[in-house]
Every structure is written in structure tokens, then in C-alpha cells.
PDB file of C-alpha atoms in Angstrom:
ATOM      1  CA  UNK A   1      40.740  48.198 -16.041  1.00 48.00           C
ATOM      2  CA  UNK A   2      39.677  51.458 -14.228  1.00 49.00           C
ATOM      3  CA  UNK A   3      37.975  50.600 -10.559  1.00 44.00           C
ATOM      4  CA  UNK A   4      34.741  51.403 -11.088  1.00 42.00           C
ATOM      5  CA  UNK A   5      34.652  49.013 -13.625  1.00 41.00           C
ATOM      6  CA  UNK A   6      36.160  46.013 -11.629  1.00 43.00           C
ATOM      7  CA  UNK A   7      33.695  46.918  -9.044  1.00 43.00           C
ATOM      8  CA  UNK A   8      30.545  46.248 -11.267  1.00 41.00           C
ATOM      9  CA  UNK A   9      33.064  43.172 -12.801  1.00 45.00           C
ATOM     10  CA  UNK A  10      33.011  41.649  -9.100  1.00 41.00           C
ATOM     11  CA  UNK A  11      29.940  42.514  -8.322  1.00 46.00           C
ATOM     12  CA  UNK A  12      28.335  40.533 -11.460  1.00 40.00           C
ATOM     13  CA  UNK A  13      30.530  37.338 -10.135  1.00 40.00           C
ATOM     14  CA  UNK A  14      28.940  37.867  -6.574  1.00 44.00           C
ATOM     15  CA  UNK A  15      25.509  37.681  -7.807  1.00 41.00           C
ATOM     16  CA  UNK A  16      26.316  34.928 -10.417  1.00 45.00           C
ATOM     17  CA  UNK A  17      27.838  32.790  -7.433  1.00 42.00           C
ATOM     18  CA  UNK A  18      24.586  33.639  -4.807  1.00 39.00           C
ATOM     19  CA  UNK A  19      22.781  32.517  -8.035  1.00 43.00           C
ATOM     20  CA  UNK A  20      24.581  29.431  -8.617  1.00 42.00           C
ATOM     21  CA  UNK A  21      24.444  28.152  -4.545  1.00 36.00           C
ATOM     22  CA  UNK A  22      20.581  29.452  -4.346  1.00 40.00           C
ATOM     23  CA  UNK A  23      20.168  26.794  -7.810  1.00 38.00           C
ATOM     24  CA  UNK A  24      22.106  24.274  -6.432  1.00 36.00           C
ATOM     25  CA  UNK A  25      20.463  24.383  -2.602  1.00 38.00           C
ATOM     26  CA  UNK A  26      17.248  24.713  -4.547  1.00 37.00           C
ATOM     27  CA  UNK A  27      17.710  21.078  -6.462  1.00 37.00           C
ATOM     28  CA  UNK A  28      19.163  19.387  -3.248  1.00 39.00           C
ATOM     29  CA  UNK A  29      15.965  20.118  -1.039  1.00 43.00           C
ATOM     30  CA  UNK A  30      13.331  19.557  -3.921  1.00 45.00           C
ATOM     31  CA  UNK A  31      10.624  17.342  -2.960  1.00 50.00           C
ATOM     32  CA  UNK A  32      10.228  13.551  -3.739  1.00 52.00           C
ATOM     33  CA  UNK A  33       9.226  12.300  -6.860  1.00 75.00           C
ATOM     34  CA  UNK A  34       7.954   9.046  -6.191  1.00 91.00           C
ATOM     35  CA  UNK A  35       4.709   8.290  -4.660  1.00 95.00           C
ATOM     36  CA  UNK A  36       4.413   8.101  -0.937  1.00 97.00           C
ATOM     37  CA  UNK A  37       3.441   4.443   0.363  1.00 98.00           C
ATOM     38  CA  UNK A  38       0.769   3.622   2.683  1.00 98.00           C
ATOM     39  CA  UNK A  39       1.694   0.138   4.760  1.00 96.00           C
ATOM     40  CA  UNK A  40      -1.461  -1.485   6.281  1.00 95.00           C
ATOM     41  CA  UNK A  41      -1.258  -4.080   8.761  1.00 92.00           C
ATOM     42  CA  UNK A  42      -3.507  -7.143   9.004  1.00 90.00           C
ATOM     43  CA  UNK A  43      -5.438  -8.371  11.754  1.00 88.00           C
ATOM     44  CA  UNK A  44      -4.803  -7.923  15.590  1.00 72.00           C
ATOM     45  CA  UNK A  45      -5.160  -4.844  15.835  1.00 54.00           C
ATOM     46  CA  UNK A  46      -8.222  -5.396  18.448  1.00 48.00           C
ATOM     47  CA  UNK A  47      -6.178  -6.739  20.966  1.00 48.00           C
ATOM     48  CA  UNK A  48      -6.449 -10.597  20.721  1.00 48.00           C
ATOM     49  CA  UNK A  49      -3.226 -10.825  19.879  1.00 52.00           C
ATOM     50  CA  UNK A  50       0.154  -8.631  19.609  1.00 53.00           C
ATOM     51  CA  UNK A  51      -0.258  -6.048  16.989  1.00 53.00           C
ATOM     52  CA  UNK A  52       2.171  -7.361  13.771  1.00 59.00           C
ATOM     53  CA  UNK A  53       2.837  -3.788  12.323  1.00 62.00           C
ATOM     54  CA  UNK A  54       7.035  -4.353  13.210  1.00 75.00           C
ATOM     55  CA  UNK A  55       6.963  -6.815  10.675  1.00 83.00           C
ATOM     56  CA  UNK A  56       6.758  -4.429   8.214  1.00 90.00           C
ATOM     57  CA  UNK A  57       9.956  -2.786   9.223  1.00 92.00           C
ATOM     58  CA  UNK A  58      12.137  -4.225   6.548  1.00 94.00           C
ATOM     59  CA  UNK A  59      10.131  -3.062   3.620  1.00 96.00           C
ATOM     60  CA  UNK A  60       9.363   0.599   5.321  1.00 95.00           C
ATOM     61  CA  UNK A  61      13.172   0.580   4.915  1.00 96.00           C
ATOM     62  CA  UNK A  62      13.327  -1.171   1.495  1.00 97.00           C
ATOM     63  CA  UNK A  63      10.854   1.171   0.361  1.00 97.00           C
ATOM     64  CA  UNK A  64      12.355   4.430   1.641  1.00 96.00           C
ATOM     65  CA  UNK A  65      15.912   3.622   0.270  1.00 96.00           C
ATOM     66  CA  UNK A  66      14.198   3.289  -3.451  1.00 96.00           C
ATOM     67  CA  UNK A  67      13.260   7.312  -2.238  1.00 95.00           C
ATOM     68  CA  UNK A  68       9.422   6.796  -1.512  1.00 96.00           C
ATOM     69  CA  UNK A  69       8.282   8.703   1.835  1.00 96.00           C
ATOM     70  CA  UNK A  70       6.710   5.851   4.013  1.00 96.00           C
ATOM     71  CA  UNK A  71       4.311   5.991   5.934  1.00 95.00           C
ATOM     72  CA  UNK A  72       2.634   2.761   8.537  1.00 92.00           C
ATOM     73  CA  UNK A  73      -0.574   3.235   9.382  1.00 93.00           C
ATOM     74  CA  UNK A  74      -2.041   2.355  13.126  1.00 88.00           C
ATOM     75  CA  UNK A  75      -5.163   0.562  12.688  1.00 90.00           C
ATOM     76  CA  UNK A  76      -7.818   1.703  15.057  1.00 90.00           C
ATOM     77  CA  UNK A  77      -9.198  -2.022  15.220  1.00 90.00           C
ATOM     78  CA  UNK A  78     -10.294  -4.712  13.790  1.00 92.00           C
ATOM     79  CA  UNK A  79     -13.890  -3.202  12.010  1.00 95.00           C
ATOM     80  CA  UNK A  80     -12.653  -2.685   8.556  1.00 96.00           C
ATOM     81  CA  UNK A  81     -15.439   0.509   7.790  1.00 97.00           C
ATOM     82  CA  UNK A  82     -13.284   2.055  10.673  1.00 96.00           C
ATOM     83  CA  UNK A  83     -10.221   1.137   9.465  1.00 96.00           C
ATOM     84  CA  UNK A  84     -10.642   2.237   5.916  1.00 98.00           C
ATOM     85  CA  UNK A  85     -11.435   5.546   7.216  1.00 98.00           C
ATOM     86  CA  UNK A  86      -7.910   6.098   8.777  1.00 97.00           C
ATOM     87  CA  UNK A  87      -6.630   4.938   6.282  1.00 98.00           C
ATOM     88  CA  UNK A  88      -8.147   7.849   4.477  1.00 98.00           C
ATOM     89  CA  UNK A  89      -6.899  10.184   6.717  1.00 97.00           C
ATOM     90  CA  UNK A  90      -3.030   9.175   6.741  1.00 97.00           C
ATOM     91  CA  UNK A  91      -3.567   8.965   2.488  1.00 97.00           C
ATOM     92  CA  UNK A  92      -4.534  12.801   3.030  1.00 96.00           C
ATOM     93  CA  UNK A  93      -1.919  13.793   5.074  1.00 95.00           C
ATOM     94  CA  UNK A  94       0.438  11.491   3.237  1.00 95.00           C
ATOM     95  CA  UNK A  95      -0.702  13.971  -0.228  1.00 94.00           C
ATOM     96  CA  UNK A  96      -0.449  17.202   1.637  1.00 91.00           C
ATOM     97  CA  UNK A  97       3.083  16.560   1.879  1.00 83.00           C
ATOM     98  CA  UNK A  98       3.516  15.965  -1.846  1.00 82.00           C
ATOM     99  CA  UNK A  99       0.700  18.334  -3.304  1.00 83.00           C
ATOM    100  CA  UNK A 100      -0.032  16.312  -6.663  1.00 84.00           C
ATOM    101  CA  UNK A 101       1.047  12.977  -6.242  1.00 89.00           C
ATOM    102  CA  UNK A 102      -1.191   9.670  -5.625  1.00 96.00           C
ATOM    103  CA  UNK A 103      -0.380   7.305  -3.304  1.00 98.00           C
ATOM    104  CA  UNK A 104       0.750   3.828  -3.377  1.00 98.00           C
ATOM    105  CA  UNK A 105      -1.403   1.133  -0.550  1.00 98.00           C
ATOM    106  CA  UNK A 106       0.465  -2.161   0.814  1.00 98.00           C
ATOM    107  CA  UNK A 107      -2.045  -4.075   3.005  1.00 96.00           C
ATOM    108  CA  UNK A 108      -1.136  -7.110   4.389  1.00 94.00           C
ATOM    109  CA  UNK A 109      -3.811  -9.741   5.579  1.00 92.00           C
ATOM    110  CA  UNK A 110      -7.313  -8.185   6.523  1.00 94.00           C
ATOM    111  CA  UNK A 111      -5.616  -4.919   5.562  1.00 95.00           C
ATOM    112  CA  UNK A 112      -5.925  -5.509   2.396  1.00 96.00           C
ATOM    113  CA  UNK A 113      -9.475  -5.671   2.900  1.00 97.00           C
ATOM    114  CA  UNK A 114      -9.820  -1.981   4.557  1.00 97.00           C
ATOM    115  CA  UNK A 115      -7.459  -1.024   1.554  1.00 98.00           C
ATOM    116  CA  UNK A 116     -10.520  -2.024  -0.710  1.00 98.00           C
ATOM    117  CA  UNK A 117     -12.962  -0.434   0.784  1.00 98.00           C
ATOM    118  CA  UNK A 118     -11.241   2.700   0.855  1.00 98.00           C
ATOM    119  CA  UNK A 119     -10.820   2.592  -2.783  1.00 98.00           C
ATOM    120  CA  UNK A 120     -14.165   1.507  -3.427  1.00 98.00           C
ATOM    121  CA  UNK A 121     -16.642   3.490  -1.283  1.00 98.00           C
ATOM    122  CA  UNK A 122     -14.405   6.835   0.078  1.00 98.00           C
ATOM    123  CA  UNK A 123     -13.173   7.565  -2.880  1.00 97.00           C
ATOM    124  CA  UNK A 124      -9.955   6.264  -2.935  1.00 98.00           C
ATOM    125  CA  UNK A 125      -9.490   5.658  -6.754  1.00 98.00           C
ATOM    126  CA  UNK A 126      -8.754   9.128  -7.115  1.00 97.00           C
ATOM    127  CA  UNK A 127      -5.804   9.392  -4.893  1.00 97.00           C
ATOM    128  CA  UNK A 128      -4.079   5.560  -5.366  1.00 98.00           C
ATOM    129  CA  UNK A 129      -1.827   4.790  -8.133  1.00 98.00           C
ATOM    130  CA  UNK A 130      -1.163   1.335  -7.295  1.00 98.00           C
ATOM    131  CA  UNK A 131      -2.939  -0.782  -4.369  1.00 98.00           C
ATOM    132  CA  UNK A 132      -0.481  -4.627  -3.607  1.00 98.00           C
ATOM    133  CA  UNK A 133      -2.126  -7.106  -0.876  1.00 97.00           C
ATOM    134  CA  UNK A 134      -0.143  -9.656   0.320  1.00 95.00           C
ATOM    135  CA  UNK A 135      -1.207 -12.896   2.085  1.00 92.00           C
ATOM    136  CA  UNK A 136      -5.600 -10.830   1.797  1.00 93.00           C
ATOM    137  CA  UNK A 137      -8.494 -13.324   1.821  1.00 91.00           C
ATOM    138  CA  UNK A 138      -9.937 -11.375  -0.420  1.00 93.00           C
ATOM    139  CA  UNK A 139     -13.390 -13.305  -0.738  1.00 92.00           C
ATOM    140  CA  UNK A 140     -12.945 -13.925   2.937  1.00 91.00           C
ATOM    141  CA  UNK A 141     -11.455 -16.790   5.625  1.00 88.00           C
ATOM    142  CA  UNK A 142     -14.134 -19.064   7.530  1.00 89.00           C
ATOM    143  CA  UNK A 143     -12.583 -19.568  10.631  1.00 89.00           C
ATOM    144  CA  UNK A 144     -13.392 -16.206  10.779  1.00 91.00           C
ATOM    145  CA  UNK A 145     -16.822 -16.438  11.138  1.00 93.00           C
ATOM    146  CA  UNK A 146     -16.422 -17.880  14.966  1.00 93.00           C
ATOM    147  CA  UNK A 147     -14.853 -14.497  15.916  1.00 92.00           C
ATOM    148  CA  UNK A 148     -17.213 -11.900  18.266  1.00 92.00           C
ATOM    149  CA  UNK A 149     -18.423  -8.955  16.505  1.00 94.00           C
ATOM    150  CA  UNK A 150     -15.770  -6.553  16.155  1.00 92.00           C
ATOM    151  CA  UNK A 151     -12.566  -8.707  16.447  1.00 91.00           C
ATOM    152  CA  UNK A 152     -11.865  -9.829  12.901  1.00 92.00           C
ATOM    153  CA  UNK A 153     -15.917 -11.394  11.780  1.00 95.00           C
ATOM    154  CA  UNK A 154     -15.203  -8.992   8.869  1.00 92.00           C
ATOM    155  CA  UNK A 155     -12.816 -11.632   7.243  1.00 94.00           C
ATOM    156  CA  UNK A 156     -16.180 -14.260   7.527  1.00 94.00           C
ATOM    157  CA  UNK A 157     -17.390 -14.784   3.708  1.00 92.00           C
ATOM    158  CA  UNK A 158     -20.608 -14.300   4.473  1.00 93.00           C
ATOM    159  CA  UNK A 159     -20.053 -11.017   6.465  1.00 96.00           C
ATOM    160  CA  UNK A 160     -22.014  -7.953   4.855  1.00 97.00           C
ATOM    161  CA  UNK A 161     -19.145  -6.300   5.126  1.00 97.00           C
ATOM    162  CA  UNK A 162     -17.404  -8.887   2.247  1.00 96.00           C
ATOM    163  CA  UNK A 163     -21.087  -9.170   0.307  1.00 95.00           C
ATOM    164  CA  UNK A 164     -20.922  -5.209  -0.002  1.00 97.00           C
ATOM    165  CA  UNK A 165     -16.699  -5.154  -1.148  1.00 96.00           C
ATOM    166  CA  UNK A 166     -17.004  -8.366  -3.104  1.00 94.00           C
ATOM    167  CA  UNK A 167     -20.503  -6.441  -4.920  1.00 94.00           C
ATOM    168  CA  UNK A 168     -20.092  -5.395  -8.329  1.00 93.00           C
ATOM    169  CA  UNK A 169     -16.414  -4.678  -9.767  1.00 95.00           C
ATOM    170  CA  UNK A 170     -13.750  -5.639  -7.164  1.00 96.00           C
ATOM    171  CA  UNK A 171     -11.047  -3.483  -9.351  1.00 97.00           C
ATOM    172  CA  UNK A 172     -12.465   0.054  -9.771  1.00 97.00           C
ATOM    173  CA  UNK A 173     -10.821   2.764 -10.884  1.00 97.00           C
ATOM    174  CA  UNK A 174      -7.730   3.433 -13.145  1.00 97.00           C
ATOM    175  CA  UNK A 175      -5.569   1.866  -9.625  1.00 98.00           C
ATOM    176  CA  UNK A 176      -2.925  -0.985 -10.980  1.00 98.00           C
ATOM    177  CA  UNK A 177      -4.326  -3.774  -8.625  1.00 98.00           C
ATOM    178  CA  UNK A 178      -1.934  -6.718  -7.700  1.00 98.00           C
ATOM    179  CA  UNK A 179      -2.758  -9.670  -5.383  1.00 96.00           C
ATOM    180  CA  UNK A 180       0.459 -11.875  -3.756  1.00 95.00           C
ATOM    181  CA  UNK A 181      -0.022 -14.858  -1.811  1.00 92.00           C
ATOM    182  CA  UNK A 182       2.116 -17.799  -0.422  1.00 91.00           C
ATOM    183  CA  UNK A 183       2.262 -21.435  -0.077  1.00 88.00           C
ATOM    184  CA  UNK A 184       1.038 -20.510   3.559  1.00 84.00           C
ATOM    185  CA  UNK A 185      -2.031 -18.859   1.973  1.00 82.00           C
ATOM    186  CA  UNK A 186      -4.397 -22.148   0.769  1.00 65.00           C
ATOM    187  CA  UNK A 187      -8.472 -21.956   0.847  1.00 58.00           C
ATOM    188  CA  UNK A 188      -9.073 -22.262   4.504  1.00 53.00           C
ATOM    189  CA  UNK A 189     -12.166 -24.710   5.924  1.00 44.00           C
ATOM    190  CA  UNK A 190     -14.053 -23.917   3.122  1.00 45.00           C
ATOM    191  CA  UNK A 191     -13.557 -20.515   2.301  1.00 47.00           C
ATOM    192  CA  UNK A 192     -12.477 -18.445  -0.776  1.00 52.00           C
ATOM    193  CA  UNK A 193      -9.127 -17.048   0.412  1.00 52.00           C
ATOM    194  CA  UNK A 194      -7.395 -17.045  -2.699  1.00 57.00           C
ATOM    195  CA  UNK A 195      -9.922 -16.712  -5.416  1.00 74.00           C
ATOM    196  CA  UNK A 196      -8.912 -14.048  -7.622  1.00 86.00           C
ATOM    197  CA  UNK A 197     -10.811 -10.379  -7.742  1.00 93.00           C
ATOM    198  CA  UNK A 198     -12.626  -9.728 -10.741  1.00 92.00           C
ATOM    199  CA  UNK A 199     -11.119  -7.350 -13.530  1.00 91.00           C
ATOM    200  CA  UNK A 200      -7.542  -7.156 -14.417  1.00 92.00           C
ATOM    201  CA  UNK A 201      -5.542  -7.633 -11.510  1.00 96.00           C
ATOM    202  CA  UNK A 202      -1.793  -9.083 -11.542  1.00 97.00           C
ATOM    203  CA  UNK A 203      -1.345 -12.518  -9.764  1.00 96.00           C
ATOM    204  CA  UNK A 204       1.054 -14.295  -8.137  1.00 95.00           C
ATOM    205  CA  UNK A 205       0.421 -17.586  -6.171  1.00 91.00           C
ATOM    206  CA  UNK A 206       2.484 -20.061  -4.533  1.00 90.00           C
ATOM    207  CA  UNK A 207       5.286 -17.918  -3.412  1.00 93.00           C
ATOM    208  CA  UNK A 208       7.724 -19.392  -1.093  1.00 89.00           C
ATOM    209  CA  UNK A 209       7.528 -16.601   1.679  1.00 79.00           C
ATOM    210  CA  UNK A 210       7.183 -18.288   4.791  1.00 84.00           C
ATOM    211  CA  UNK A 211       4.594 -18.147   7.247  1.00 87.00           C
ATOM    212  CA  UNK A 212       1.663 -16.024   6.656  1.00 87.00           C
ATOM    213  CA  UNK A 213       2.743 -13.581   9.511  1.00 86.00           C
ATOM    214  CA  UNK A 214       5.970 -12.941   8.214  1.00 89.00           C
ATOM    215  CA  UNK A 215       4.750 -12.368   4.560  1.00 92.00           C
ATOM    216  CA  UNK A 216       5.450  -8.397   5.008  1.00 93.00           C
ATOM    217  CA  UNK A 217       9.246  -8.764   6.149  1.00 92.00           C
ATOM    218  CA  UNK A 218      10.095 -11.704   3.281  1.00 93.00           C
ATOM    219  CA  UNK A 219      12.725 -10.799   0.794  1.00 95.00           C
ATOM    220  CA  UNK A 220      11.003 -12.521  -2.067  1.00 96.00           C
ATOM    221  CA  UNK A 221       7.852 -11.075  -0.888  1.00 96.00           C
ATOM    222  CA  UNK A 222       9.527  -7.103  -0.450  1.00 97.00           C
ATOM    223  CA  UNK A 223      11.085  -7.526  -3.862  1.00 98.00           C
ATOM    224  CA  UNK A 224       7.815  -8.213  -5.251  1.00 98.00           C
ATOM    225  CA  UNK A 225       6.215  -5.120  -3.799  1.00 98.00           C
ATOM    226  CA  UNK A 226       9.231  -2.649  -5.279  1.00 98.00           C
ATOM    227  CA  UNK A 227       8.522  -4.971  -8.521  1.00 98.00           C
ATOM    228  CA  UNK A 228       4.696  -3.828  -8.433  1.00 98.00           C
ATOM    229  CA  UNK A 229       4.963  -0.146  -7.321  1.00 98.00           C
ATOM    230  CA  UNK A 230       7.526   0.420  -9.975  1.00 97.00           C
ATOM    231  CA  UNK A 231       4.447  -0.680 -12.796  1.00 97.00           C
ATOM    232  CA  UNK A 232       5.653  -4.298 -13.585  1.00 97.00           C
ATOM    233  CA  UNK A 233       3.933  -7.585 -12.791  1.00 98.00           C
ATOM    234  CA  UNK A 234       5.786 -10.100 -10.872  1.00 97.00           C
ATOM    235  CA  UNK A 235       3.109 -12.452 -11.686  1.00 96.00           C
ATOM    236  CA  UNK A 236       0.383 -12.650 -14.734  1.00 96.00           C
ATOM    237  CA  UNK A 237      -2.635 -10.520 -15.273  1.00 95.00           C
ATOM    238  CA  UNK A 238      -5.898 -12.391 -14.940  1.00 92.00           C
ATOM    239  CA  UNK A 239      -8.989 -10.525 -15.901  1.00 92.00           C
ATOM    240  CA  UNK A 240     -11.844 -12.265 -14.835  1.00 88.00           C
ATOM    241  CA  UNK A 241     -15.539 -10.481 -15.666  1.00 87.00           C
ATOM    242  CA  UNK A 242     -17.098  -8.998 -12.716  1.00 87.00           C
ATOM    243  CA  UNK A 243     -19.829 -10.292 -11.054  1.00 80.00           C
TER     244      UNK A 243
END
């Protein structure tokens, strides 16, 4: 072989091998291909009582080690307009990091309520693949009808902020809605905690997950949620007609 042809013959195998490290760095750094995941605390947030968003450090971590970026939003307070509207803002942020992709919600609680809202009057449909409450009064809790405005009345049944949400279809959209609620979780003093939202919506009632505060950090309860945001049903779809 004369030299200036093993020159171009290494030279070829250079730019094959730069070719073959740029492919390989190229498939190690590629984005995520699961949806990010928005976790939504309940209620507290006000300052009554000790803010409950470490409980939802076992399923941030669950959740991140199936691959989905995680993100925990910080409530503003306890007015669910307000908090609906940052939840908006970390679902933006959340998409500008994966141009493309919806987003997943997780609302424990009252969050589950702001979770609604978003989807129903910010637009919110458009963005949200999949939206799982855990432990939500979704038709509201009486006892919180005694609270001052501002601190949680949002929850009362007869709140307009629960007449508006509860107004119409409670399932809009193409989202995949599911609702899971524990032994912990019975009507309360007369309200409707655990009637089901109209349209289909997956169920699941009765689950032993131990008190309602540590719903979010319950295996049975964190299995459920992977269970959910991977498109299956750990419970059975009731579709009631909207009213």
C-alpha cells in the first residue's frame, strides 16, 4: 500500500470513529421521553399548619427512577384560583424543557382541586396527558366551611369556587382522569367528599393507605400513581353523565 494511500485509509477510520463517539454521545444525552410530572400538595399551604409537600418525597423519587423529570410545585396559598395559576406556570416551564410533550398532574387533597381548575378554565387540557388526585374532596369537605376566607373555605361545598369547578363536565378534555381515595377518605359531616366526577374517570375506593396525610408517601398509594401515568386503571372506569 503506497503512503498516500494509507493516509486517506487512516484518515477515513478517524472520521468514522469521531462519527461513531459524536452518535453514541448524541443517544446518551437525548432528552426524556416520558412526560414530566407535576406534584401538587394539599392544604396548608396558608400557614395554619406545617406545609405537607415532604410527604411527597418518596414518589418524586419513585417517579424519577421510572425516568419522568419531576417537578413539586410550592403552592402560593390556600385560594385555589391562585393556586391553579402557578400551577400553570411550573406546567410551562416544566414543557419548555421537553418542547412537545404534555404533562402529567398528581394533586393530593385540595390540590387536586387547583389541578381542576387549571384544566378546566386556563386551558390546561391542552398541555395534561393524565391528571391522578389522591385523598381530593372533589365535591367538597364541610368542615371546611368554618374556615376564614382564604385559608382552605374553597374545600366548603357550597363555595363558588366548587359551584363554578363542579359546573358542567367535571372531565374535560381528551386528559385520562383518575380519582384514588382511602379508607381514611369517608363523606365528612355531611359533605360529598367522595362522590365521583362526572364523565369517565377511573376509580378506586377503599384503599388501605393510611392516614389521609400520608396518602402521597404510601406504597400502595405510589404504585397506583406509576399504575395510572403509565395508561392503566388500578381501579374501574365509572362514567357518570354530567350535570
Amino acid at each position: 500500500m503506497t503512503q498516500p494511500v494509507r493516509r486517506l485509509c487512516l484518515a477515513l477510520v478517524t472520521i468514522a470513529a469521531i462519527a461513531s463517539v459524536a452518535m453514541v454521545t448524541t443517544t446518551a444525552v437525548a432528552a426524556p421521553t416520558r412526560n414530566p410530572v407535576i406534584l401538587i400538595h394539599g392544604w396548608t399551604a396558608g400557614g395554619l399548619l406545617p406545609p405537607q409537600k415532604a410527604t411527597f418525597e418518596p414518589m418524586r423519587r419513585a417517579l424519577a427512577a421510572d425516568g419522568r423529570p419531576v417537578h413539586v410545585v410550592d403552592l402560593p396559598g390556600d385560594v385555589n384560583v391562585e393556586n391553579a395559576a402557578a400551577i400553570a406556570r411550573v406546567v410551562a416551564q416544566a414543557r419548555s424543557g421537553q418542547p412537545g410533550h404534555k404533562v402529567d398532574l398528581v394533586g393530593h387533597s385540595m390540590g387536586g382541586l387547583a389541578a381542576r381548575h387549571y384544566l378546566k378554565f386556563l386551558g390546561g387540557t391542552a398541555h395534561v396527558e393524565h391528571y391522578v388526585s389522591m385523598g381530593t374532596g372533589q365535591y367538597g369537605w364541610r368542615p371546611a366551611c368554618l374556615l376564614p376566607p382564604g385559608t382552605g373555605d374553597d374545600m366548603c361545598p357550597t363555595s363558588p369556587f366548587l359551584r363554578a369547578l363542579n359546573r358542567g363536565d367535571d372531565t374535560p378534555g381528551s386528559v385520562a382522569y383518575t380519582t384514588l381515595r382511602t379508607i381514611d377518605d369517608p363523606p365528612a359531616a355531611g359533605g360529598q367528599r367522595n362522590r365521583h366526577l362526572d364523565g369517565g374517570v377511573c376509580v378506586r375506593d377503599g384503599i388501605d393507605g393510611g392516614p389521609h396525610m400520608d396518602e402521597p408517601r404510601n406504597p400502595r398509594i405510589i404504585a397506583m400513581v406509576r399504575q395510572a401515568l403509565n395508561d392503566g386503571c388500578p381501579g374501574e372506569i365509572v362514567d357518570l353523565p354530567v350535570t
